[in-house]
Structure formats: structure tokens, C-alpha cells
Coordinates of C-alpha atoms and ligand atoms in Angstrom, one line a residue:
N1 CA -25.7 -20.8 -22.3
K2 CA -28.8 -18.7 -23.1
G3 CA -31.4 -19.9 -21.1
K4 CA -34.8 -18.1 -22.4
Y5 CA -33.8 -15.2 -24.3
E6 CA -32.9 -14.9 -28.3
H7 CA -29.2 -12.9 -27.6
Y8 CA -27.1 -12.8 -25.4
M9 CA -27.2 -9.3 -25.4
Q10 CA -30.8 -9.8 -24.5
K11 CA -29.9 -11.8 -21.5
E12 CA -26.9 -9.6 -20.4
I13 CA -28.3 -6.6 -20.4
H14 CA -31.8 -9.0 -18.4
E15 CA -29.6 -9.4 -15.7
Q16 CA -28.0 -7.0 -14.9
P17 CA -30.1 -6.1 -11.6
E18 CA -28.5 -9.6 -10.3
S19 CA -25.0 -9.4 -11.9
L20 CA -25.0 -5.9 -9.7
T21 CA -25.7 -8.1 -7.0
T22 CA -22.9 -9.7 -7.8
T23 CA -20.8 -6.9 -8.0
M24 CA -21.5 -5.4 -4.7
R25 CA -21.6 -8.5 -2.7
G26 CA -19.1 -8.2 0.3
R27 CA -18.5 -5.3 -0.5
L28 CA -20.8 -3.0 1.2
I29 CA -21.2 -3.6 4.9
R30 CA -23.2 -2.3 7.2
G31 CA -22.9 -0.3 9.8
G32 CA -24.1 -1.3 13.7
S33 CA -27.5 0.7 12.7
H34 CA -28.3 -2.0 9.8
K35 CA -27.2 0.8 7.9
A36 CA -24.6 0.0 5.3
K37 CA -22.1 2.5 6.4
T38 CA -18.7 1.2 4.3
V39 CA -17.4 -0.1 1.3
L40 CA -14.9 -2.6 1.6
L41 CA -12.8 -3.5 -1.6
G42 CA -10.1 -6.1 -1.0
G43 CA -7.8 -5.7 -3.5
L44 CA -7.0 -1.3 -2.5
K45 CA -7.4 -2.0 1.5
D46 CA -3.5 -1.5 1.3
H47 CA -3.3 1.6 -1.6
L48 CA -6.1 2.8 -0.6
K49 CA -3.5 5.5 1.4
T50 CA -1.3 5.8 -1.8
I51 CA -3.7 6.9 -3.9
R52 CA -5.0 9.2 -1.9
R53 CA -1.9 11.1 -1.8
S54 CA -1.4 11.0 -5.3
R55 CA -1.3 14.0 -7.3
R56 CA -3.5 12.9 -10.2
I57 CA -5.7 9.8 -11.1
V58 CA -5.8 9.0 -14.7
F59 CA -8.7 6.9 -16.0
I60 CA -7.7 4.7 -19.0
G61 CA -9.8 2.7 -21.8
C62 CA -11.4 2.2 -24.5
G63 CA -14.9 1.8 -26.4
T64 CA -17.5 0.8 -23.2
S65 CA -15.4 1.5 -20.3
Y66 CA -13.6 4.6 -20.9
N67 CA -17.9 5.8 -20.6
A68 CA -18.1 3.8 -18.3
A69 CA -15.1 5.9 -16.1
L70 CA -16.5 8.8 -17.7
A71 CA -19.3 8.1 -15.9
A72 CA -18.0 7.7 -13.0
R73 CA -15.5 10.9 -13.6
P74 CA -18.0 13.1 -11.0
I75 CA -18.9 11.3 -8.1
L76 CA -14.7 11.0 -8.4
E77 CA -13.9 14.0 -8.5
E78 CA -16.5 14.4 -5.5
L79 CA -15.0 12.5 -3.0
S80 CA -11.6 11.9 -3.4
G81 CA -11.0 15.7 -3.7
V82 CA -7.9 14.8 -6.2
P83 CA -8.2 15.9 -9.5
V84 CA -9.0 13.1 -12.2
T85 CA -8.2 13.4 -15.8
M86 CA -9.6 10.4 -18.6
E87 CA -7.3 9.1 -21.1
V88 CA -8.5 7.5 -23.8
A89 CA -5.7 4.4 -24.5
S90 CA -4.4 4.6 -28.2
D91 CA -4.5 8.5 -27.5
L92 CA -2.8 8.5 -24.9
L93 CA -0.1 6.1 -26.4
D94 CA 0.1 8.7 -29.7
R95 CA 0.8 11.8 -27.8
Q96 CA 3.1 9.5 -25.3
G97 CA 1.3 12.0 -22.8
P98 CA 1.9 12.9 -19.3
I99 CA 2.5 10.4 -16.5
Y100 CA 3.8 9.9 -13.2
R101 CA 5.3 9.0 -11.1
E102 CA 2.5 10.5 -8.3
D103 CA 0.1 9.6 -10.9
T104 CA -2.6 6.4 -9.4
A105 CA -3.3 5.7 -13.8
V106 CA -6.7 3.1 -13.3
F107 CA -7.7 0.7 -15.9
V108 CA -10.4 0.5 -17.1
S109 CA -11.2 -3.0 -19.1
Q110 CA -13.9 -6.4 -19.5
S111 CA -12.1 -8.4 -21.0
G112 CA -7.5 -6.8 -19.8
E113 CA -7.0 -8.2 -22.6
T114 CA -7.7 -5.1 -25.5
A115 CA -3.6 -4.2 -26.9
D116 CA -4.7 -0.2 -26.7
T117 CA -5.3 0.1 -22.7
L118 CA -1.8 -3.1 -22.3
L119 CA 0.7 -1.4 -24.1
A120 CA -0.8 1.9 -21.7
L121 CA -0.4 0.1 -18.9
E122 CA 3.1 -0.9 -20.1
Y123 CA 3.5 3.1 -20.8
A124 CA 2.3 4.2 -17.4
L125 CA 4.1 1.8 -15.3
E126 CA 7.4 2.4 -17.5
N127 CA 6.4 5.5 -16.2
G128 CA 5.7 5.3 -12.9
A129 CA 2.8 5.6 -11.9
L130 CA 0.8 3.4 -8.9
C131 CA -1.3 1.0 -11.5
V132 CA -4.5 0.1 -10.5
G133 CA -7.1 -2.5 -12.2
I134 CA -11.0 -2.7 -13.4
T135 CA -11.6 -6.2 -15.1
N136 CA -13.8 -9.0 -15.4
T137 CA -11.2 -11.3 -15.7
V138 CA -10.1 -12.5 -13.4
G139 CA -6.5 -14.1 -14.8
S140 CA -6.3 -11.5 -17.3
A141 CA -3.1 -9.8 -19.0
I142 CA -4.5 -6.1 -17.4
A143 CA -5.8 -8.0 -14.3
R144 CA -2.0 -10.0 -13.9
H145 CA 0.2 -7.0 -14.8
T146 CA -1.8 -3.5 -12.3
H147 CA -0.1 -3.9 -8.6
C148 CA -3.6 -3.9 -7.1
G149 CA -6.8 -4.2 -8.8
V150 CA -10.8 -5.1 -7.8
H151 CA -12.8 -7.6 -10.5
I152 CA -15.8 -6.1 -10.7
N153 CA -17.6 -9.9 -10.6
A154 CA -20.5 -9.6 -13.1
G155 CA -19.7 -13.1 -15.1
A156 CA -19.0 -13.8 -17.9
E157 CA -20.1 -11.2 -21.2
I158 CA -20.1 -12.7 -24.7
G159 CA -21.7 -10.1 -26.5
V160 CA -19.3 -8.2 -28.2
A161 CA -21.0 -4.9 -27.3
S162 CA -20.6 -4.5 -23.3
T163 CA -23.7 -4.0 -21.7
K164 CA -24.1 -5.9 -17.6
A165 CA -20.2 -4.9 -17.6
Y166 CA -20.9 -1.0 -18.2
T167 CA -23.0 -1.0 -15.4
S168 CA -20.5 -3.1 -13.3
Q169 CA -18.0 -0.8 -13.8
I170 CA -19.9 2.2 -13.1
V171 CA -21.2 0.7 -9.4
V172 CA -17.4 -0.4 -8.7
M173 CA -16.3 3.1 -9.5
A174 CA -18.8 4.5 -7.4
M175 CA -16.9 2.5 -4.8
L176 CA -13.6 3.2 -6.0
A177 CA -14.9 7.3 -4.6
L178 CA -16.3 5.8 -1.3
A179 CA -13.2 4.3 -0.5
I180 CA -10.8 6.6 -1.0
G181 CA -12.8 9.4 0.1
G182 CA -13.3 7.5 3.5
D183 CA -14.6 8.8 6.1
T184 CA -14.7 12.6 6.5
I185 CA -17.4 14.9 8.1
S186 CA -17.2 16.7 4.5
N187 CA -18.6 13.3 2.2
E188 CA -20.9 11.9 5.0
A189 CA -24.9 13.4 3.2
K190 CA -23.4 12.1 0.0
R191 CA -21.6 8.9 1.4
E192 CA -24.5 7.8 3.0
A193 CA -27.5 8.4 0.5
T194 CA -25.2 6.5 -2.6
I195 CA -24.4 3.8 -0.5
D196 CA -28.4 3.0 -0.1
G197 CA -28.4 4.5 -3.8
L198 CA -25.9 0.9 -4.4
I199 CA -28.3 -1.0 -2.0
D200 CA -31.5 -0.2 -4.2
L201 CA -30.4 0.5 -7.5
P202 CA -31.2 -3.2 -8.3
N203 CA -34.2 -2.9 -7.5
K204 CA -34.5 0.1 -9.2
V205 CA -32.7 -2.1 -12.3
R206 CA -35.4 -4.1 -11.9
E207 CA -38.1 -1.4 -12.5
V208 CA -35.9 0.3 -15.1
L209 CA -36.0 -3.0 -17.8
Q210 CA -39.7 -2.8 -17.2
L211 CA -39.8 -0.2 -20.5
D212 CA -39.3 -3.4 -22.5
Q213 CA -41.8 -3.5 -24.6
E214 CA -41.7 0.3 -24.6
M215 CA -38.0 0.6 -26.3
K216 CA -39.3 -2.4 -28.7
D217 CA -42.1 0.7 -29.7
L218 CA -39.3 3.4 -30.7
A219 CA -38.0 1.1 -32.3
K220 CA -40.2 0.2 -34.8
L221 CA -40.7 3.9 -34.8
L222 CA -36.9 4.5 -35.4
I223 CA -36.3 1.4 -37.4
A224 CA -35.9 3.0 -41.1
E225 CA -33.2 6.3 -39.3
Q226 CA -30.5 6.9 -41.6
S227 CA -28.4 9.0 -37.3
L228 CA -30.2 8.7 -34.2
L229 CA -28.7 12.1 -32.5
V230 CA -28.2 11.3 -28.2
F231 CA -27.5 14.6 -26.0
G232 CA -26.6 14.2 -22.3
R233 CA -24.4 16.9 -19.6
G234 CA -22.9 16.0 -16.7
Y235 CA -23.5 12.7 -14.7
N236 CA -25.1 12.0 -18.0
Y237 CA -22.9 12.9 -20.5
A238 CA -21.0 8.7 -20.2
T239 CA -24.7 7.7 -21.0
A240 CA -25.0 10.4 -24.6
L241 CA -21.7 8.8 -25.8
E242 CA -22.4 5.2 -24.1
G243 CA -25.9 5.7 -25.6
A244 CA -24.7 6.4 -29.3
L245 CA -21.7 4.0 -28.8
K246 CA -24.9 0.7 -28.3
V247 CA -26.6 2.1 -31.8
K248 CA -23.9 2.3 -33.7
E249 CA -22.0 -1.0 -33.1
V250 CA -24.9 -3.5 -32.9
A251 CA -27.9 -1.5 -34.8
L252 CA -25.1 -0.5 -37.2
M253 CA -27.1 3.2 -37.3
H254 CA -25.1 6.6 -37.2
S255 CA -25.7 7.8 -34.3
E256 CA -23.4 10.7 -31.4
G257 CA -23.5 11.3 -28.7
I258 CA -23.2 15.4 -28.0
L259 CA -22.8 17.5 -24.9
A260 CA -25.4 19.7 -24.5
G261 CA -23.0 22.3 -22.9
E262 CA -21.5 22.2 -27.0
M263 CA -25.2 22.2 -28.7
K264 CA -24.8 25.7 -30.1
H265 CA -21.3 25.5 -30.7
G266 CA -22.4 23.5 -33.8
P267 CA -24.6 20.3 -32.5
L268 CA -27.9 23.0 -33.6
A269 CA -26.9 23.1 -37.0
L270 CA -28.2 19.2 -37.8
V271 CA -32.1 20.7 -35.6
D272 CA -34.6 19.9 -38.2
E273 CA -38.4 18.3 -37.9
N274 CA -36.8 14.8 -39.2
L275 CA -34.4 14.1 -37.1
P276 CA -35.0 12.1 -34.0
I277 CA -33.5 13.1 -30.8
V278 CA -33.0 12.1 -27.0
V279 CA -32.0 14.0 -24.4
I280 CA -31.8 13.2 -21.0
A281 CA -32.7 15.2 -18.6
T282 CA -33.9 13.0 -15.9
R283 CA -33.4 14.5 -12.0
D284 CA -30.1 16.1 -10.8
A285 CA -28.0 19.6 -11.0
C286 CA -28.3 19.8 -14.1
F287 CA -32.0 19.3 -15.0
S288 CA -32.5 22.5 -15.7
K289 CA -29.9 23.8 -17.9
Q290 CA -31.3 20.3 -19.9
Q291 CA -34.9 22.1 -20.2
S292 CA -33.4 24.6 -21.5
V293 CA -31.5 22.5 -23.9
I294 CA -35.0 20.3 -24.7
Q295 CA -37.2 24.2 -24.8
Q296 CA -34.4 25.3 -27.6
L297 CA -34.4 22.2 -30.2
H298 CA -38.3 21.5 -29.5
A299 CA -38.1 25.5 -31.2
R300 CA -36.4 24.3 -33.7
K301 CA -38.2 21.5 -34.6
G302 CA -36.4 19.0 -33.7
R303 CA -38.2 15.6 -33.5
L304 CA -37.5 15.3 -29.2
I305 CA -37.4 11.7 -27.4
V306 CA -36.9 13.3 -23.2
M307 CA -35.7 10.4 -21.3
C308 CA -36.7 12.5 -17.6
S309 CA -37.5 10.8 -13.7
K310 CA -40.5 9.4 -13.3
G311 CA -43.6 11.9 -13.5
D312 CA -41.8 14.3 -15.1
A313 CA -43.3 13.6 -18.5
A314 CA -46.2 16.0 -19.3
A315 CA -43.2 19.2 -16.9
V316 CA -39.8 17.8 -19.9
C317 CA -42.4 17.3 -23.2
P318 CA -42.4 20.5 -25.5
G319 CA -44.8 19.4 -27.6
E320 CA -47.2 16.3 -29.5
S321 CA -45.4 14.7 -30.6
C322 CA -42.1 15.1 -28.0
R323 CA -41.6 11.1 -26.6
A324 CA -41.0 10.4 -22.8
I325 CA -39.5 7.6 -21.4
E326 CA -39.8 7.5 -17.7
V327 CA -36.8 6.2 -15.3
P328 CA -37.2 6.1 -11.4
Q329 CA -34.6 8.6 -9.9
V330 CA -32.0 7.4 -8.7
E331 CA -29.0 9.8 -6.8
D332 CA -27.1 11.7 -9.3
C333 CA -24.5 9.6 -9.5
L334 CA -26.0 6.8 -9.5
Q335 CA -28.2 8.1 -12.4
P336 CA -26.1 7.0 -15.7
V337 CA -27.1 2.8 -14.3
V338 CA -30.6 3.5 -15.0
N339 CA -30.3 5.2 -17.8
I340 CA -28.4 3.7 -19.9
I341 CA -30.8 0.1 -19.9
P342 CA -33.7 2.1 -22.1
L343 CA -31.1 2.6 -24.8
Q344 CA -29.3 -0.7 -24.5
L345 CA -32.8 -2.3 -25.5
L346 CA -33.7 0.1 -27.8
A347 CA -30.6 -0.9 -29.2
Y348 CA -31.2 -4.1 -29.3
H349 CA -34.4 -4.3 -30.6
L350 CA -33.3 -2.1 -33.8
T351 CA -31.0 -4.8 -34.5
V352 CA -33.6 -7.6 -34.3
L353 CA -36.1 -5.5 -35.6
R354 CA -33.1 -3.8 -38.3
G355 CA -32.3 -7.8 -39.1
F356 CA -28.8 -7.6 -38.1
N357 CA -26.1 -9.6 -35.7
V358 CA -26.9 -8.9 -32.4
D359 CA -24.2 -10.3 -30.4
Q360 CA -21.7 -10.3 -33.4
P361 CA -21.4 -7.0 -34.8
R362 CA -19.8 -6.8 -38.4
N363 CA -16.7 -6.0 -38.1
L364 CA -16.0 -6.1 -34.6
A365 CA -14.4 -8.3 -32.2
K366 CA -15.5 -8.6 -28.1
S367 CA -12.1 -7.9 -27.8
V368 CA -9.4 -6.1 -29.2
T369 CA -6.2 -7.8 -29.0
T370 CA -4.1 -5.9 -31.5
Q371 CA -3.4 -2.2 -31.9
Ligands
UD1_401 C1 -10.9 -11.6 -3.1 C2 -11.2 -12.8 -4.4 C3 -13.2 -13.6 -4.0 C4 -13.1 -13.3 -2.1 C5 -12.8 -12.3 -1.5 C6 -13.3 -13.1 -0.5 C7 -10.0 -13.4 -5.9 C8 -10.7 -13.2 -7.7 N1 -10.7 -12.7 -5.5 O1 -11.9 -11.2 -3.2 O2 -13.0 -14.6 -4.6 O3 -14.3 -13.7 -2.6 O4 -11.1 -12.3 -2.3 O5 -12.1 -12.2 0.4 O6 -9.8 -14.1 -5.4 N2 -5.9 -7.0 -8.5 C9 -5.2 -6.9 -9.4 N3 -6.3 -5.9 -11.1 C10 -6.9 -6.0 -11.6 C11 -8.0 -6.4 -11.1 C12 -7.7 -7.3 -8.9 O7 -3.8 -6.4 -9.0 O8 -7.2 -5.7 -12.3 C13 -6.2 -7.9 -7.6 C14 -6.3 -6.5 -6.5 O9 -5.2 -6.0 -5.4 C15 -6.8 -8.3 -5.4 C16 -6.7 -9.7 -6.2 O10 -6.7 -9.7 -7.5 O11 -5.3 -8.8 -4.7 C17 -8.3 -10.1 -6.4 O12 -8.8 -8.7 -6.1 P1 -11.2 -9.3 -6.0 O13 -11.3 -10.4 -6.7 O14 -11.4 -7.5 -6.4 O15 -10.7 -8.8 -4.6 P2 -11.3 -9.7 -3.9 O16 -13.0 -8.1 -3.7 O17 -10.8 -9.3 -2.3
BG6_402 C1 -13.9 -3.4 -28.3 C2 -15.0 -3.7 -27.7 O1 -13.9 -2.7 -28.9 O2 -13.6 -3.3 -27.1 C3 -16.0 -2.9 -26.5 O3 -16.0 -5.0 -29.2 C4 -15.7 -2.5 -25.7 O4 -17.5 -3.5 -26.4 C5 -13.7 -2.4 -25.8 O5 -15.9 -2.0 -25.5 C6 -13.0 -2.5 -24.6 O6 -12.7 -3.4 -24.2 P1 -11.9 -4.3 -23.1 O7 -12.1 -5.4 -22.5 O8 -10.9 -3.1 -23.1 O9 -13.3 -3.1 -21.7

């Protein structure tokens, strides 16, 4: 039931304040001072010791689920102290890449039925790794075959392009980082800021959803473009990949997410006064590096759309022609949840304006159960 919405994708984008609330329900435990201080993931509590002792955490997934894991990787590295690596499920299988008994392999899948991810799970089970699932679908193959896991509880997702599952996956993996990190002194400040940030996140998501009309106006400007580049780095490299994936899969427009640190090593050659470029430059440890990326793109007459923190538009925009998308600032590790939303809205409006099928894009399936 789409309710007041025209499409499931639109409904699922707009219901993210609620889906995120459901994802966190019962999992953030309040301390004595009325502040939430602890994370409780029921499905993992008997396995946390093993995960902490593992030699490596390997995230495995496809498409949007892979991007969500990539968004959560930095906070997991920071809080867990365990090295974290990433595998696209099909690539792990193609290479028969190394998976060891001492590894924790985390399988991220909205449907829990994706063939590539499921085969990678069988492979990791054979190799003796502890296998953890992060799924939206109770009773799905991945939920059943993993040793333990966490349901993201985002509610059924109907649109082929994943939106609310993406943000719930990131939130669950941030909670996973908190759970693995435990309450060590060195993590204390980051842990408290992250938990406070999680509690307030649905409000910030509600706030960023108010950009809907602005994103529709931007979509009108971009409707006839051939291509759109999205530059990100650090926590928001994943946002660049996922924003570009949304534009590609539903709006049927070529789009590429680019690691901003790689700009000089190729992508800069594409820059001219015609090609639209989104640069994600919200406040975090990478901000000054992104400012210099913006300057370099501007020097080559790049057509810039900069996503920045509230109040930063004037500071980040190098010229009149630059457009800014101002988003609320949140704790750095949660910023990808906020930042993806304007790009989801942009992809949605571009698709409708271009006259394509939003909920069932050409050639794609919600759940790819064959290899
Ligand atoms: C569980 C209940 C929830 C109840 C709560 C109360 C289920 C599905 N969830 O939630 O209804 O309100 O207790 O304490 O009954 N698992 C995997 N692989 C996965 C995902 C999950 O093995 O990919 C396992 C978990 O290890 C766990 C079980 O499935 O044993 C349920 O996981 P989850 O729903 O995340 O647990 P709770 O949040 O504790
Ligand atoms: C398909 C979907 O390709 O599978 C994508 O069209 C999705 O939206 C990908 O990200 C992975 O799916 P899942 O269910 O494993 O998260």
C-alpha cells in the first residue's frame, strides 16, 4: 500500500525517520543519567567475544548492501580495533579469495536471498569463518544459514532501488561497531557521541527530507544530462557510490561515484563546463581536503553542485554558478545516513521527470536469486 505516495520508492524514502526508529527500537539502552549509553544487539550478544578476538572482519555484499557496509567500515575500524576488509560477493567467489577460521565474515543483504551473497556465505562456512548476517528479511536464506546476526527491521521494501534498507543497514552496522567496541576508556567519547547521534538521527532525517522540492528543482536542471559524477571521500565515499548507483539504476543516467582522493589520477580529465559534478563536502576530518577538490574542479570550470553542512553554502561555493545542497550536520560516522537522502530524492525526481519506471527499473530485479 503506497498510501499518499505515487511510488513505493518515494514512500520508502519519506518513511526513513520511522524505519530508522524501528531499526533502533529496544537496542539502545539508557543509562542512569537518562542518557543512552549501551547498545544491545540480541542476536550477537553470545558471539561478541569471538568477534572481538577475530583476526579480521570481512564485509560481504552486493549493490546497495555493499555500499552500506563501506559506509560503516570507518566506524567499525575505529571502535573495534579489528582490521576490516570489503568484498563484493561475486568477486570473492571469482577469486576464491582467502577466508580463514579466524575471520568474522559479515553478510549484508536486504532480501537475504541474493545468490552471489548466499554462495559467498556457503564458501565462508566451508572455510570455517564465523558468519554473521545483517538482513531485513526474517527467515530468509542468509538469516537462516549464518551463525548469528541482526535483523535491520526496516519493514518490507518494495521499490527495486534500495533506500530505507540502506540507511537502516548503516545504522545497524554503526551499532555493531559500538557493540564490538565495548566500553573501553579510549572509545568513551566517540561511543557516547555516536549513541546520542543515533537517538537524534530520525529528527535529522526528517529535516533533510524537507529538501524534496529543492531536489526536484535540481532534477529539472539535470533532466537531459548524459552523465553525473559524484565525488566523496572518507565516510562519504560510500555516499558517492550509492548516490551514483541510485541515479544509474532508476533514472537510467550514467553516473559514477568517485573517490575524491583519486581525482588527479584520471577523473579530472573529464571535467569541463558541461558535465555536472556533485561534491560531498560536509564537515568532518576530510573537509579541508574536499575544499581543495572544489577549488581544483572550479579552476577547470567544473559545473559544481556541492553538498555541505548547514550554513556552509557561502564558504564552500567558489562561484556564482555553483549550487549548494545544505544538510544538517550529525556525528561524522552517521553523516552518510543524512547525506544519501538528497541523492535518493534527486534520483527519484529525475526518474519521474524522465518518464521511467521508478519502482521497477528496466532489466533489474529486487532480489537476484540466480548467478
Ligand atoms: C528478537 C526478536 C524480536 C523480539 C526481540 C526481543 C525475532 C526475529 N526477533 O530480536 O521479535 O522483539 O528479540 O528481545 O524473533 N540472525 C541470524 N542471521 C541474520 C539475522 C539474525 O542468525 O542474518 C539471528 C540472531 O542471531 C538471533 C535471531 O536471528 O538469534 C533474531 O535476530 P534479531 O531479530 O536481530 O534479534 P533481536 O533484536 O534480539
Ligand atoms: C539487486 C537489487 O541488484 O540486489 C539492488 O536490485 C540490491 O537494489 C542488490 O542492492 C543486493 O540485494 P540484497 O537483497 O542482497 O541487499
